Amino acid sequence: MAEKKKFQAIKGTRDLLPPETDLWNRVEQTAREVFGTFGFGEIRPPIFEPTELFARAVGGETDIVSKEMYSFEDHDFGELEKLRSVLLIRELELENPQSASLHKGQLTEFNAALEAGMKGRKIPVTPENERALDDLKMHAARIEILRRDYTGGEWQARERFNASVTGIRQALRVVEFGDVISLRPEATASVCRAYIEHGMHALPQPVKLWYTGPMFRRERPQKGRYRQFYQIGAEVLEMVPSFAAKDAATAGGAKSAPKDAAVDAEVIEMVMAFFARLGLEGVKLEINSIGDRECRPKYVELLRAELLKVKDKLGPDSQRRIETNPLRVLDSKLESEQAIIAGLPKIADHLCANCAAQYAEVKRQLGMRGVAYAENWRLVRGLDYYMRTTFEITAQGLGSQNAVCGGGRYDGLVELLGGQPTKGIGFAIGEDRLILSLQEAGKGGTALGRDVFVAWMGEKAQATAIAAAQKLRAAGFRVELPPVEQKFGKALGQADKLGARYALILGDDEIATGQWTVKTLADGSQAKMSEAEFLELLRKSL
Ligand code: HAM
């Protein structure tokens, strides 16, 4: 007998079940409708992509890429991988001829398979793999010679032999049998990759895309924070005409400020309209400008210098960030650091003329659209691709993980990923958190329920019941049709439990007269009517 094992969803993941999934569908449908009115079309990128894509776009030093991605090697060389493990753990002794010949055989086999795989392009022909193969072949040949020298009395050969064994191990570790891929931690990188891959710069610009689906980050799970979570996001991408500028991040200079700002404001207006349509409560929008390539580096240096002066008063995380990314210190929630941070120089006072003009225009544009906002100079975001406008939206009922949406401008990202100079702006909403907030505010209530429960009695009635259920379902009503005959009392009890609005009672009498008995479950009232009259009643009352 197989051992009884209880399987459970993996930590940080969960099942979404009815009736809650009704709410999820309603939220996604509302996004589809609202975003559609702004001219966005849906994109469905794959769930996994090359790790390199995220490393480049989001940034290799960010928490997301350096600590939180689910990555694996994707290849057909399981046996070869095992052989590598064997070679890596085998002790190779200079004096032991048996171990030596086994090692030689296996290493030769490994090298041959690796070479064949690369020739057939089944194993990636990267510079790293090519170098590793050369090293492996070189060391394999050298080891044989060194062994002969050693047995021939040349004692210094031992040292060179050991060096070659180390060289083999190092080369073995470097070999990659396939692409390293990751479950997506976010989708902006994928959307930009798709924009380039499908030549979307040739479409009328800007290209407006939205998406929904699961994202994966290996964070510490808590309320509103999961390892598989869902986002609803949107991106606006616009290629910069070649005459305008060398690159997207500086394209058009001051002249493009009003246009970019209007695009930013409209994107923000769209999220706010979506939240309003859902009735999300306690919505707060915060905005900031984090400058561009021109002014941000200077500000970061200034910040670093100021932080170094107060280094001793900062916690270990912030101390580390003085070196790696001083901007992230502004993100700190540590109580003891708040007073210090409040005294630091603010980026708004150090923006270059272009960025300052654009930031002012974003605020004016938001005003024109009736979008209320607060400025937060400490809003820096945890992904590397942003420049100028950044924003975050919080909602009520979420505790510490209260950001329901984050976004910003990322001119230059498409170029960084191998495309043409392109401007970009977008956001992603944490759908799990959005749903939680709606539920906390009592707006999650959509019980699954049924419109009609068909209570049929007698063999003859089943055929009529089936036909009635078919008609009602075709008209779009939710119908429960019990598979077997039930006693009247039991049927009504079940109809009640399922939250049905009406019980359609079909027995010998109803079949004979063509007059159906309809019971309204809310008040217990009962009436006789024809099929057509019942359909009419349903249409009017639901
Ligand atoms: P992000 O700020 O990393 O931005 O994520 C956006 C939202 O996803 C967050 O505000 C939060 O609501 C939700 N979220 C993030 N991590 C988790 C988690 N572990 N569990 C539950 N919800 C989570 C981005 O992802 C950017 N791609 C947004 C963007 C699009 N910027 C420009 N375009």
Coordinates of C-alpha atoms and ligand atoms in Angstrom, one line a residue:
M1 CA 0.0 0.0 0.0
A2 CA 1.2 3.4 -0.9
E3 CA 2.0 5.6 2.1
K4 CA -0.8 8.0 2.9
K5 CA 0.5 11.5 2.2
K6 CA -1.3 14.7 2.6
F7 CA -0.5 17.1 -0.1
Q8 CA -0.8 20.8 0.5
A9 CA -0.3 23.9 -1.6
I10 CA 3.3 25.1 -1.4
K11 CA 4.1 27.9 1.1
G12 CA 3.2 31.2 -0.3
T13 CA 0.8 29.8 -2.9
R14 CA -2.9 29.3 -2.5
D15 CA -6.0 28.0 -4.2
L16 CA -8.6 30.6 -5.2
L17 CA -12.0 29.1 -4.9
P18 CA -15.6 29.9 -5.7
P19 CA -17.4 32.1 -4.7
E20 CA -14.3 34.3 -4.3
T21 CA -13.2 33.6 -7.9
D22 CA -16.4 35.4 -8.9
L23 CA -14.9 38.5 -7.5
W24 CA -11.6 37.9 -9.2
N25 CA -13.4 37.5 -12.5
R26 CA -15.5 40.7 -11.9
V27 CA -12.3 42.6 -11.1
E28 CA -10.5 41.3 -14.3
Q29 CA -13.6 42.0 -16.4
T30 CA -13.8 45.5 -15.1
A31 CA -10.1 46.0 -16.0
R32 CA -10.8 44.7 -19.5
E33 CA -13.7 47.2 -19.8
V34 CA -12.0 50.3 -18.3
F35 CA -8.7 49.7 -20.0
G36 CA -10.5 49.1 -23.3
T37 CA -12.1 52.5 -23.1
F38 CA -8.6 54.0 -23.0
G39 CA -7.6 52.0 -26.1
F40 CA -5.5 49.2 -24.5
G41 CA -5.4 45.7 -26.0
E42 CA -4.5 42.6 -24.0
I43 CA -1.2 40.9 -24.2
R44 CA -0.5 37.4 -22.7
P45 CA 3.2 36.8 -22.5
P46 CA 4.7 33.5 -21.3
I47 CA 5.1 32.8 -17.6
F48 CA 8.8 32.0 -18.0
E49 CA 11.6 33.9 -19.8
P50 CA 15.4 33.8 -19.9
T51 CA 16.7 34.9 -16.5
E52 CA 18.9 37.3 -18.3
L53 CA 15.9 39.3 -19.5
F54 CA 14.8 40.1 -15.9
A55 CA 18.4 40.6 -14.7
R56 CA 18.9 43.3 -17.4
A57 CA 15.5 45.0 -17.1
V58 CA 14.8 44.9 -13.4
G59 CA 18.5 45.0 -12.4
G60 CA 20.9 42.3 -11.1
E61 CA 21.4 44.1 -7.8
T62 CA 17.7 44.4 -6.9
D63 CA 16.1 42.2 -4.3
I64 CA 13.7 40.8 -6.9
V65 CA 16.5 39.5 -9.1
S66 CA 19.2 38.7 -6.6
K67 CA 17.1 36.9 -4.0
E68 CA 13.6 36.3 -5.1
M69 CA 13.5 34.6 -8.5
Y70 CA 12.5 31.0 -9.2
S71 CA 15.2 29.9 -11.7
F72 CA 16.3 26.7 -13.2
E73 CA 18.3 25.3 -16.1
D74 CA 16.1 24.1 -19.0
H75 CA 17.7 21.3 -21.0
D76 CA 17.5 17.6 -22.2
F77 CA 20.8 16.5 -20.7
G78 CA 19.8 14.9 -17.4
E79 CA 22.3 12.0 -17.8
L80 CA 25.2 14.4 -18.7
E81 CA 24.3 16.5 -15.6
K82 CA 24.5 13.3 -13.5
L83 CA 27.9 12.5 -15.0
R84 CA 29.1 15.9 -14.1
S85 CA 28.1 15.4 -10.5
V86 CA 30.0 12.2 -10.4
L87 CA 33.1 13.8 -11.9
L88 CA 32.8 16.6 -9.4
I89 CA 32.7 14.4 -6.3
R90 CA 35.2 11.8 -7.4
E91 CA 38.6 12.1 -5.7
L92 CA 41.3 11.8 -8.3
E93 CA 44.5 10.3 -6.7
L94 CA 47.7 10.5 -8.5
E95 CA 49.0 7.2 -7.2
N96 CA 45.8 5.2 -7.9
P97 CA 45.7 3.8 -11.4
Q98 CA 42.2 2.3 -11.1
S99 CA 40.6 5.6 -10.1
A100 CA 42.6 7.3 -12.8
S101 CA 41.4 5.2 -15.7
L102 CA 37.8 5.4 -14.5
H103 CA 38.1 9.2 -14.3
K104 CA 39.7 9.4 -17.7
G105 CA 36.9 7.3 -19.2
Q106 CA 34.2 9.4 -17.7
L107 CA 35.8 12.7 -18.5
T108 CA 36.4 11.7 -22.1
E109 CA 32.7 10.6 -22.3
F110 CA 31.6 13.9 -20.8
N111 CA 33.8 16.0 -23.1
A112 CA 32.6 14.1 -26.2
A113 CA 28.9 14.5 -25.2
L114 CA 29.4 18.2 -24.5
E115 CA 31.1 18.7 -27.8
A116 CA 28.5 16.8 -29.7
G117 CA 25.7 18.7 -27.9
M118 CA 27.3 22.1 -28.8
K119 CA 27.9 21.0 -32.4
G120 CA 24.3 20.0 -32.8
R121 CA 23.3 23.4 -31.1
K122 CA 21.4 21.5 -28.4
I123 CA 23.7 22.8 -25.8
P124 CA 24.2 26.6 -26.0
V125 CA 27.4 27.7 -27.8
T126 CA 28.2 30.5 -25.4
P127 CA 31.8 31.8 -24.9
E128 CA 31.6 30.3 -21.4
N129 CA 30.8 26.8 -22.6
E130 CA 33.4 27.0 -25.4
R131 CA 36.1 28.0 -23.0
A132 CA 35.0 25.3 -20.5
L133 CA 35.2 22.6 -23.2
D134 CA 38.7 23.8 -24.3
D135 CA 39.8 23.7 -20.7
L136 CA 38.4 20.3 -20.1
K137 CA 40.1 18.8 -23.1
M138 CA 43.3 20.5 -22.3
H139 CA 43.4 19.3 -18.7
A140 CA 42.3 15.8 -19.6
A141 CA 45.3 15.4 -21.9
R142 CA 47.7 17.1 -19.5
I143 CA 46.7 14.9 -16.6
E144 CA 47.8 11.8 -18.5
I145 CA 51.2 13.4 -19.3
L146 CA 51.7 14.5 -15.7
R147 CA 50.9 11.1 -14.4
R148 CA 53.5 9.6 -16.7
D149 CA 56.0 12.2 -15.6
Y150 CA 55.2 11.5 -12.0
T151 CA 55.6 7.8 -12.2
G152 CA 58.8 8.4 -14.2
G153 CA 60.2 10.1 -11.1
E154 CA 59.4 13.8 -11.7
W155 CA 58.2 14.9 -8.3
Q156 CA 57.2 18.4 -9.2
A157 CA 54.5 16.9 -11.4
R158 CA 52.3 16.5 -8.4
E159 CA 51.6 20.2 -8.0
R160 CA 50.8 20.7 -11.6
F161 CA 48.6 17.6 -11.5
N162 CA 46.6 19.1 -8.6
A163 CA 46.2 22.4 -10.4
S164 CA 44.8 20.5 -13.4
V165 CA 42.3 18.6 -11.2
T166 CA 41.1 22.0 -9.8
G167 CA 40.9 23.3 -13.4
I168 CA 38.7 20.4 -14.4
R169 CA 36.4 21.0 -11.5
Q170 CA 36.1 24.7 -12.3
A171 CA 35.4 24.1 -15.9
L172 CA 32.8 21.5 -15.1
R173 CA 30.9 23.9 -12.9
V174 CA 30.8 26.6 -15.5
V175 CA 29.1 24.4 -18.2
E176 CA 25.5 25.3 -18.8
F177 CA 23.5 22.6 -20.6
G178 CA 20.6 24.8 -21.4
D179 CA 19.2 28.3 -20.9
V180 CA 18.8 29.5 -17.4
I181 CA 15.2 30.5 -17.2
S182 CA 13.0 32.1 -14.5
L183 CA 9.4 32.3 -13.5
R184 CA 8.5 35.9 -14.2
P185 CA 8.7 38.2 -11.1
E186 CA 6.9 40.9 -13.1
A187 CA 5.8 41.5 -16.7
T188 CA 7.2 44.8 -17.9
A189 CA 10.4 43.1 -19.1
S190 CA 8.3 40.6 -21.0
V191 CA 6.1 43.3 -22.6
C192 CA 9.2 45.1 -23.8
R193 CA 10.7 41.9 -25.1
A194 CA 7.5 41.2 -27.0
Y195 CA 7.4 44.8 -28.4
I196 CA 10.9 44.2 -29.9
E197 CA 10.3 40.6 -31.0
H198 CA 7.1 41.5 -32.9
G199 CA 8.4 44.7 -34.4
M200 CA 5.6 46.7 -32.7
H201 CA 7.5 49.9 -33.4
A202 CA 6.1 49.6 -36.9
L203 CA 2.5 49.8 -35.5
P204 CA 0.8 53.2 -35.0
Q205 CA 2.5 54.6 -31.8
P206 CA 2.1 54.5 -28.9
V207 CA 1.3 50.8 -28.4
K208 CA -0.9 50.3 -25.4
L209 CA -1.0 46.9 -23.8
W210 CA -2.5 45.5 -20.6
Y211 CA -2.1 42.1 -19.0
T212 CA -3.2 40.0 -16.0
G213 CA -1.7 36.8 -14.6
P214 CA 0.5 35.2 -11.9
M215 CA 3.9 36.5 -11.0
F216 CA 6.5 34.7 -8.8
R217 CA 8.7 36.1 -6.1
R218 CA 10.3 34.2 -3.2
E219 CA 9.4 36.6 -0.5
R220 CA 8.5 35.9 3.1
P221 CA 4.7 35.2 2.9
Q222 CA 2.4 37.3 5.1
K223 CA -1.0 39.0 4.7
G224 CA -1.1 40.5 1.2
R225 CA 2.3 39.0 0.3
Y226 CA 2.6 35.7 -1.6
R227 CA 5.1 33.8 -3.6
Q228 CA 2.6 33.3 -6.4
F229 CA 0.6 36.5 -6.7
Y230 CA -1.4 38.1 -9.4
Q231 CA -0.9 41.4 -11.2
I232 CA -3.1 43.5 -13.5
G233 CA -0.8 45.8 -15.4
A234 CA -0.6 48.1 -18.4
E235 CA 2.2 49.6 -20.4
V236 CA 2.4 52.4 -23.0
L237 CA 5.4 52.1 -25.4
E238 CA 6.3 54.6 -28.0
M239 CA 9.3 54.5 -30.3
V240 CA 11.2 57.7 -30.6
P241 CA 11.6 58.8 -34.3
S242 CA 15.3 58.5 -35.3
F243 CA 15.6 62.2 -36.0
A244 CA 14.5 63.2 -32.5
A245 CA 17.4 62.0 -30.5
K246 CA 20.2 59.5 -30.0
D247 CA 18.3 57.7 -27.2
A248 CA 14.9 57.6 -25.6
A249 CA 16.0 58.7 -22.1
T250 CA 17.0 62.2 -23.4
A251 CA 14.8 62.3 -26.5
G252 CA 13.2 65.6 -27.4
G253 CA 14.5 67.4 -24.4
A254 CA 12.2 70.0 -23.0
K255 CA 10.0 69.9 -26.1
S256 CA 8.7 66.4 -25.3
A257 CA 7.9 67.2 -21.6
P258 CA 4.3 68.2 -22.2
K259 CA 3.5 65.1 -24.3
D260 CA 5.2 62.6 -21.9
A261 CA 3.6 64.3 -18.9
A262 CA 0.1 64.0 -20.5
V263 CA 0.7 60.3 -21.2
D264 CA 1.9 59.7 -17.6
A265 CA -1.2 61.5 -16.3
E266 CA -3.6 59.6 -18.5
V267 CA -2.1 56.3 -17.4
I268 CA -2.6 57.3 -13.7
E269 CA -6.1 58.6 -14.5
M270 CA -6.9 55.2 -15.9
V271 CA -5.9 53.2 -12.8
M272 CA -7.8 55.6 -10.6
A273 CA -10.9 55.3 -12.9
F274 CA -10.6 51.5 -12.5
F275 CA -10.4 51.7 -8.7
A276 CA -13.3 54.1 -8.6
R277 CA -15.4 51.7 -10.8
L278 CA -14.7 48.9 -8.3
G279 CA -15.6 51.1 -5.4
L280 CA -12.1 50.6 -3.8
E281 CA -11.9 52.6 -0.6
G282 CA -9.2 54.8 1.0
V283 CA -7.3 55.1 -2.3
K284 CA -4.2 57.3 -2.0
L285 CA -2.0 58.2 -4.9
E286 CA 1.6 59.3 -4.3
I287 CA 3.9 60.6 -7.0
N288 CA 7.5 61.6 -7.4
S289 CA 10.1 62.2 -10.0
I290 CA 13.4 60.4 -9.7
G291 CA 15.2 62.3 -12.4
D292 CA 17.0 61.0 -15.4
R293 CA 20.5 60.0 -16.5
E294 CA 21.4 63.7 -16.4
C295 CA 20.5 64.6 -12.9
R296 CA 20.0 61.5 -10.9
P297 CA 23.6 60.3 -10.7
K298 CA 24.6 63.8 -9.3
Y299 CA 21.8 63.6 -6.7
V300 CA 22.8 60.0 -5.8
E301 CA 26.4 61.2 -5.1
L302 CA 25.1 64.0 -3.0
L303 CA 22.9 61.6 -1.1
R304 CA 25.8 59.2 -0.6
A305 CA 28.0 62.0 0.8
E306 CA 25.2 63.1 3.2
L307 CA 24.6 59.5 4.3
L308 CA 28.2 58.9 4.9
K309 CA 28.1 61.7 7.5
V310 CA 25.4 59.9 9.5
K311 CA 26.5 56.3 8.7
D312 CA 26.9 55.4 12.4
K313 CA 23.3 56.3 13.2
L314 CA 21.9 54.0 10.4
G315 CA 20.9 50.4 10.6
P316 CA 22.9 47.6 8.8
D317 CA 20.6 47.5 5.7
S318 CA 20.9 51.3 5.1
Q319 CA 24.7 51.2 5.8
R320 CA 25.1 48.6 3.1
R321 CA 22.9 50.6 0.7
I322 CA 25.1 53.7 1.0
E323 CA 27.4 51.8 -1.2
T324 CA 25.0 49.7 -3.4
N325 CA 22.0 52.0 -3.9
P326 CA 21.7 55.1 -1.6
L327 CA 18.2 55.9 -3.1
R328 CA 16.8 52.8 -1.4
V329 CA 17.7 54.2 2.0
L330 CA 14.8 56.6 1.4
D331 CA 12.5 53.6 1.4
S332 CA 13.5 52.6 4.9
K333 CA 10.7 51.9 7.3
L334 CA 13.0 51.7 10.3
E335 CA 11.7 54.0 13.1
S336 CA 15.1 55.1 14.2
E337 CA 16.1 56.3 10.7
Q338 CA 13.0 58.5 10.0
A339 CA 14.3 61.7 11.6
I340 CA 17.6 61.4 9.7
I341 CA 16.0 60.7 6.4
A342 CA 13.7 63.7 6.8
G343 CA 16.8 65.9 6.9
L344 CA 18.4 64.5 3.7
P345 CA 18.5 66.5 0.4
K346 CA 15.3 66.1 -1.7
I347 CA 15.5 65.1 -5.3
A348 CA 12.9 67.6 -6.3
D349 CA 15.5 70.3 -5.5
H350 CA 18.1 68.7 -7.7
L351 CA 16.2 67.8 -10.9
C352 CA 17.6 69.1 -14.2
A353 CA 15.5 71.6 -16.2
N354 CA 13.9 68.9 -18.4
C355 CA 12.9 66.7 -15.5
A356 CA 11.7 69.6 -13.4
A357 CA 9.5 70.8 -16.4
Q358 CA 8.1 67.4 -16.9
Y359 CA 7.3 66.8 -13.2
A360 CA 5.5 70.2 -13.0
E361 CA 3.5 69.3 -16.1
V362 CA 2.6 65.9 -14.8
K363 CA 1.1 67.6 -11.7
R364 CA -0.7 70.1 -13.9
Q365 CA -2.1 67.3 -16.1
L366 CA -3.3 65.3 -13.1
G367 CA -5.1 68.5 -11.8
M368 CA -6.8 68.9 -15.2
R369 CA -8.1 65.4 -15.0
G370 CA -9.3 65.8 -11.4
V371 CA -6.9 63.2 -10.0
A372 CA -5.9 64.0 -6.4
Y373 CA -2.4 63.1 -5.4
A374 CA 0.3 63.7 -2.8
E375 CA 3.9 64.2 -3.5
N376 CA 6.3 61.9 -1.8
W377 CA 10.0 62.6 -2.4
R378 CA 10.9 59.3 -0.8
L379 CA 9.1 57.2 -3.4
V380 CA 12.0 55.5 -5.2
R381 CA 10.6 52.0 -6.2
G382 CA 12.6 48.8 -6.1
L383 CA 13.2 48.2 -9.8
D384 CA 16.1 49.7 -11.7
Y385 CA 14.4 50.7 -14.9
Y386 CA 12.5 53.8 -13.7
M387 CA 13.3 57.4 -14.6
R388 CA 11.3 60.6 -14.0
T389 CA 7.7 59.9 -13.0
T390 CA 7.2 57.2 -10.3
F391 CA 4.0 56.5 -8.4
E392 CA 2.4 54.2 -5.9
I393 CA -1.2 53.8 -4.8
T394 CA -2.3 52.5 -1.4
A395 CA -5.7 51.4 -0.2
Q396 CA -7.3 50.6 3.1
G397 CA -7.6 47.4 5.0
L398 CA -4.3 46.0 4.0
G399 CA -2.0 46.4 7.0
S400 CA 1.7 46.8 6.3
Q401 CA 1.5 45.5 2.7
N402 CA -0.8 48.3 1.6
A403 CA 0.6 49.2 -1.8
V404 CA -2.0 48.1 -4.4
C405 CA -0.3 49.6 -7.4
G406 CA 3.2 50.7 -8.4
G407 CA 4.5 52.2 -11.6
G408 CA 6.4 54.7 -13.5
R409 CA 8.2 55.9 -16.6
Y410 CA 11.0 53.7 -18.1
D411 CA 12.3 55.5 -21.2
G412 CA 15.3 53.6 -22.6
L413 CA 14.4 50.1 -21.3
V414 CA 13.4 48.8 -24.7
E415 CA 16.8 50.0 -26.0
L416 CA 18.6 48.3 -23.1
L417 CA 16.9 45.1 -24.2
G418 CA 18.1 45.4 -27.7
G419 CA 15.4 47.5 -29.4
Q420 CA 15.2 51.0 -30.8
P421 CA 15.1 54.1 -28.6
T422 CA 11.6 53.9 -27.0
K423 CA 9.7 55.6 -24.3
G424 CA 7.7 53.7 -21.8
I425 CA 5.3 54.2 -18.9
G426 CA 3.2 51.7 -17.0
F427 CA 2.0 50.2 -13.7
A428 CA 1.1 47.0 -12.1
I429 CA -1.7 46.4 -9.6
G430 CA -1.4 43.7 -7.0
E431 CA -4.7 41.9 -7.6
D432 CA -4.5 39.8 -4.4
R433 CA -4.3 43.0 -2.4
L434 CA -7.0 44.7 -4.4
I435 CA -9.3 41.8 -3.7
L436 CA -8.4 41.8 0.0
S437 CA -9.2 45.5 0.3
L438 CA -12.5 45.1 -1.5
Q439 CA -13.4 42.2 0.8
E440 CA -12.4 44.1 3.9
A441 CA -14.7 47.0 2.9
G442 CA -17.5 44.5 2.4
K443 CA -17.5 44.8 -1.3
G444 CA -16.5 41.2 -2.0
G445 CA -19.9 39.7 -1.6
T446 CA -20.9 37.8 -4.7
A447 CA -22.3 34.5 -3.5
L448 CA -22.3 32.0 -6.3
G449 CA -26.0 31.2 -5.9
R450 CA -28.5 29.9 -8.5
D451 CA -31.3 31.6 -10.3
V452 CA -33.4 28.5 -10.6
F453 CA -33.4 25.2 -8.8
V454 CA -35.4 22.6 -10.8
A455 CA -37.3 20.3 -8.3
W456 CA -38.6 17.5 -10.4
M457 CA -40.7 14.5 -9.3
G458 CA -41.6 11.4 -11.3
E459 CA -39.9 9.8 -14.3
K460 CA -42.0 11.7 -16.8
A461 CA -41.0 15.0 -15.3
Q462 CA -37.2 14.4 -15.8
A463 CA -37.4 14.9 -19.6
T464 CA -39.3 18.2 -19.1
A465 CA -36.9 19.2 -16.4
I466 CA -33.9 18.6 -18.7
A467 CA -35.6 20.6 -21.5
A468 CA -36.4 23.4 -19.1
A469 CA -32.8 23.5 -17.8
Q470 CA -31.5 23.6 -21.3
K471 CA -33.7 26.6 -22.3
L472 CA -33.0 28.5 -19.1
R473 CA -29.2 28.0 -19.3
A474 CA -29.3 29.0 -23.0
A475 CA -31.0 32.2 -21.9
G476 CA -28.1 32.8 -19.5
F477 CA -29.6 31.8 -16.2
R478 CA -27.8 29.8 -13.5
V479 CA -29.7 26.5 -13.1
E480 CA -29.3 23.6 -10.7
L481 CA -30.8 20.3 -12.0
P482 CA -30.6 17.5 -9.5
P483 CA -29.4 14.3 -11.2
V484 CA -31.9 12.1 -9.3
E485 CA -35.5 12.6 -8.2
Q486 CA -35.8 14.2 -4.7
K487 CA -38.5 14.4 -2.1
F488 CA -40.2 17.8 -2.3
G489 CA -38.9 18.9 1.2
K490 CA -35.4 17.9 0.5
A491 CA -35.4 19.6 -2.9
L492 CA -36.5 22.9 -1.4
G493 CA -34.0 22.6 1.4
Q494 CA -31.2 22.2 -1.1
A495 CA -32.5 25.0 -3.2
D496 CA -32.3 27.2 -0.1
K497 CA -28.8 26.1 0.8
L498 CA -27.6 26.9 -2.7
G499 CA -29.1 30.4 -2.5
A500 CA -31.5 29.8 -5.4
R501 CA -33.9 32.6 -6.2
Y502 CA -36.7 30.4 -7.6
A503 CA -37.6 26.7 -7.3
L504 CA -39.3 25.4 -10.4
I505 CA -41.5 22.5 -9.4
L506 CA -42.2 19.9 -12.0
G507 CA -44.5 17.0 -11.2
D508 CA -47.2 14.9 -13.0
D509 CA -49.7 17.8 -12.6
E510 CA -47.4 20.4 -14.2
I511 CA -46.5 18.0 -17.1
A512 CA -50.2 17.3 -17.8
T513 CA -51.4 21.0 -17.7
G514 CA -48.2 22.8 -19.1
Q515 CA -48.6 25.1 -16.1
W516 CA -45.4 25.2 -14.0
T517 CA -45.3 25.8 -10.3
V518 CA -42.8 28.5 -9.4
K519 CA -41.9 29.2 -5.8
T520 CA -40.1 32.4 -4.8
L521 CA -37.7 31.3 -2.1
A522 CA -37.3 34.7 -0.5
D523 CA -40.9 35.0 0.6
G524 CA -42.2 31.5 0.1
S525 CA -44.9 32.6 -2.3
Q526 CA -46.0 30.2 -5.1
A527 CA -47.6 30.7 -8.5
K528 CA -48.6 28.8 -11.6
M529 CA -47.4 30.0 -15.0
S530 CA -46.4 28.9 -18.5
E531 CA -42.8 28.4 -19.6
A532 CA -42.9 31.7 -21.5
E533 CA -44.3 33.5 -18.5
F534 CA -41.6 32.1 -16.2
L535 CA -38.8 33.2 -18.6
E536 CA -40.4 36.7 -18.7
L537 CA -40.5 36.8 -14.9
L538 CA -36.8 35.8 -14.7
R539 CA -35.8 38.4 -17.2
K540 CA -37.6 41.1 -15.3
S541 CA -36.6 40.1 -11.8
L542 CA -32.8 39.3 -12.3
Ligands
HAM1 P1 6.0 46.3 -8.2 O1 5.9 47.5 -7.3 O2 7.2 45.4 -7.9 O3 6.1 46.8 -9.7 O4 4.7 45.5 -8.1 C1 3.5 46.1 -8.3 C2 2.4 45.6 -7.3 O5 2.4 44.2 -7.3 C3 2.7 46.0 -5.9 O6 2.3 47.3 -5.6 C4 1.9 45.0 -5.1 O7 0.6 45.4 -5.0 C5 2.0 43.8 -6.0 N1 3.0 42.8 -5.4 C6 4.3 42.8 -5.6 N2 4.8 41.7 -4.9 C7 3.8 41.1 -4.3 C8 3.7 39.9 -3.5 N3 4.8 39.2 -3.2 N4 2.5 39.5 -3.1 C9 1.4 40.2 -3.5 N5 1.4 41.3 -4.2 C10 2.6 41.7 -4.7 C11 6.2 46.0 -10.8 O8 6.0 44.8 -10.8 C12 6.3 46.8 -12.1 N6 6.5 45.8 -13.2 C13 5.2 47.7 -12.3 C14 5.3 48.5 -13.6 C15 4.7 48.2 -14.8 N7 6.1 49.6 -13.8 C16 6.0 50.0 -15.0 N8 5.1 49.2 -15.6

